[in-house]
Amino acid sequence: MAEIVIKNVAKSFGSFQALHSIDLTIADQEFMVLLGASGCGKTTLLRIIAGLETPTQGEVWIGGRRVDKLPPRERGIAMVFQNYAVFPHLTVFENIAFGLRMKKLPQPEIDRRVNRTAELMHIEQLLKRYSGQLSGGQRQRVAVARALAMEPDVILMDEPLSNLDALLRLEMRAELKGVLAGSKTTTIYVTHDQVEAMSLADRISVMNGGKIVQAASPVEVYRNPAARFVGSFIGNPPMNFIPATRAANGQWQVAGVTLSGPAGPDKLDFAIRPEDLTVAPGGLKATARVIEPLGAHTLVTSDVDGRLFRAVLDSDITVAPGDELSLVPKPDRIRWFDPETSNAV
Amino acid sequence: MTAITTETDVPRTVESARSAGKFLFIAAIVLICAWVLVPIYLLLVNTLSSPSEVSGFPKTGIPSFDFGSIQFFLSFAGVLKALWNSLLVAVLTMILSIGIGAPAGYALSRFEFPGKEIFRMLVIMTRAFPLPLLALPLAVFFIRTGLDDTALGLAIVHTVLAIPFAVLITFSLFSGIPIELEEAAWTLGCNRLQAFRKVVLPLVLPGIAASAVFAFTISWNEVFAAAVLTIENRTLPAFLVQSLNVSPLHLKFAGGAAMVIPALIFIFAVRKYLFAMWGIANR
Amino acid sequence: MSPKALPYLLLLPATVFLLVFFVYPFAQIAILAFSSESGPTLRHVQTMASHWKFGSALGWTVLLAAVVVPIQLAVALSMASIVTKLKSGRNTVLYIFSIPLGLSDLAAGIVWLAIFEQSGFLNSMLVGLGVVERPILFLSYQNVWVIFLAVVLAEVWRATAIVMVILVSGMGLIPKEYYEAAEVFGASPWKRFLKVTLPMLRPSLQSALILRTLAAFEVFAVVVTLGGSTLPVLMGETFQWQFALQDRNVASAYALVILGISIAATLFFLRVLRVPKGATI
């Protein structure tokens, strides 16, 4: 059992507040992704959990044990680093065996674990090599194998795929998901790549400015962003936002069209994902500006009420720059945000 | 027609200018190599000639491979002891400067802490001072503490000379080891010391050895402080400089060769690190 | 042990060592130069300044630095440019170029003594070529300028290597793109050297110049080897007062003079070649 509980953790570097009072619970065997742009504090949070950084305040609990005063080696964690950190003076075998030797395991057990994890990561034939003789992808595999061989309660991963090229990243992503699902460890995975986050996570914590904005399942984060930031950060192209004014109780005026929405304050922001729009009469009046055929779909960037507005439309549509379109939002996909707090309503 | 000839002529001119440039370039390299090597060669010629040839005239520039000068040098009273003293002082300097400098280099490369800049200033400041002059006040200090005319006393002065290099070079060596490697070792069950021993040390050892050789060379070559601080226990440079007026030519040249040859070996040993060391030591 | 204390613990030996054997002794020098049994005094400084050799020692030392350092800089710049252009054989050439780096000034003095002494190689060559009839006594007290020239040659021969090494590693830090950009905008090789290499090399030039100028003020063994006491220099006079004349106080006063011109030179180069904030590579 390795539930991770983070209570009121904050961290500042000098006058810079990197993390503001974070509370987060990660269930045993859960795959949690910390997602955010660079500088949002996600790596700092991971390093605090690992014990590589001391929090300015707050507590970290792993498996019912308070660990925030313990050194990394006593926390029952293993970590995969962004630059792999494969020891250059040791062979692949000795790299994977490194932590096992520190635990003073008997040699047969070390051999068994190294061979098992090497097989799992498909690097059996590389065990005698040095890191200088490995490609980036192979180094990545060694780093993961080294972490898995520890049979830790928790695996922490800091942007492990960000240094690989696009194709390799895709391949490793699928493989990591399979291997980690089989290992029954709790995983915390830091990335700035939303596709990676969506495809790997049981739950995503979206971070911004040293705070967790939303922690929920990938579909929930995508469909029901808790804040405007989540909607605009996740999804490519991002969510569209248009200011709306109250027409009547529960009726809202959006770019000349009346839509039903929540009862509430005088002003709200109307939001819709680009793929939740169809061309039909009676919709939002849009002037097409840029047409980008993407194969399966066509991305139309248009102008609605003087604002940039994107729609992902069926690729058999014929539209040219300057054309007038009427875009109808799917009613159940419309979201509303309070412009004051930027939170979902 | 004219247009065509100019067109074909222009590339030809560039071509010939280029090959002329290339010739000059190679000539310059050969010239500089000769400028460096010929004087050393001439010293070796004198060393490998008999004492009478050394003071004879004119010289042929070709060694007779007579070991008379070397024999004379080695059997001259005090030479072997001076060689031994030089070695002793240089080894002590090497141990002291790395032993004291490397921890400081590690601290500078791995930690942010108040006072770091003050320490850096202290180290950099040493460069603005003519360090051999330290021998003057320290001569008094050493007499009081019983370190006068000892290998350790001189090694201490040489360590002051070598320490700025040791600190800055080891700083650059440690900075070249990604901190992630150490952190990985911590997460894999090491404490700080174990991670240093098992990961950092094997990786920096060749560089540390190079900077140790550098410290050795600094001490091996130092003349002024050695001449001021040693009387009975002279190092080789101190011995040579003190007996310049009284010693015959062949003794001087054999002594010079005894100083030059180890230096050639040292530079050869650390050649790979020369540039890395200086590149960052000057930041 | 708290992790906060660790860096200080690691710095402690070096700090204590430098305080005891560097800061304190230099304070001692100042005290020695100005003290006597009967309190503070300017006597030693006056003794030094009124001695007939002081002026010429100071003059020769400064002149030597003023001649040697610019030559070294020019030669080292050419050497460094050659090395950075080399494609094959670069390591061998670099090794040969940097050999003198490991030689002491005493060894360099002896090497050039083999060339300049009366039965030396220069005379052998001149007589062999029929330029002169009998060997010339180059290094005599009547030929102080020849001694000066020999010292300059020996110093340039020995200590240009260190300047070259500093400049080569400095040039290694300049990204190639800048040269390519300059070339695209039509700069000739010479212009590229003037407008790209030199300005970007400023930090390396600065440390090389400081290092070499200070070392030139400390010149000692080369001069003694080649010229005995014919060519007086500050470091040699310091040695004389300390040893032959057994007067520590005057020797310290000399040391203060060397220290003074060293600090002045350092400040001068720091100021002249300072790199504006944010203009680093």
PDB file of C-alpha atoms in Angstrom, chain B residues 69 72-74 76 79 239-240 243 247-256:
ATOM      1  CA  SER B  69      77.879  16.007 -18.170  1.00  0.00           C
ATOM      2  CA  PHE B  72      79.086  15.117 -13.360  1.00  0.00           C
ATOM      3  CA  PHE B  73      75.686  16.611 -12.566  1.00  0.00           C
ATOM      4  CA  LEU B  74      74.429  13.569 -10.698  1.00  0.00           C
ATOM      5  CA  PHE B  76      77.860  16.867  -7.840  1.00  0.00           C
ATOM      6  CA  VAL B  79      72.221  17.441  -6.571  1.00  0.00           C
ATOM      7  CA  PHE B 239      70.014  24.781  -5.865  1.00  0.00           C
ATOM      8  CA  LEU B 240      70.607  25.788  -9.464  1.00  0.00           C
ATOM      9  CA  SER B 243      74.994  28.091  -7.629  1.00  0.00           C
ATOM     10  CA  SER B 247      78.834  26.269 -11.299  1.00  0.00           C
ATOM     11  CA  PRO B 248      80.366  25.253 -14.648  1.00  0.00           C
ATOM     12  CA  LEU B 249      78.271  25.416 -17.801  1.00  0.00           C
ATOM     13  CA  HIS B 250      77.732  21.683 -18.136  1.00  0.00           C
ATOM     14  CA  LEU B 251      76.258  21.559 -14.643  1.00  0.00           C
ATOM     15  CA  LYS B 252      73.793  24.297 -15.532  1.00  0.00           C
ATOM     16  CA  PHE B 253      72.686  22.592 -18.731  1.00  0.00           C
ATOM     17  CA  ALA B 254      72.316  19.152 -17.182  1.00  0.00           C
ATOM     18  CA  GLY B 255      70.360  20.795 -14.357  1.00  0.00           C
ATOM     19  CA  GLY B 256      68.186  22.619 -16.874  1.00  0.00           C
TER      20      GLY B 256
END
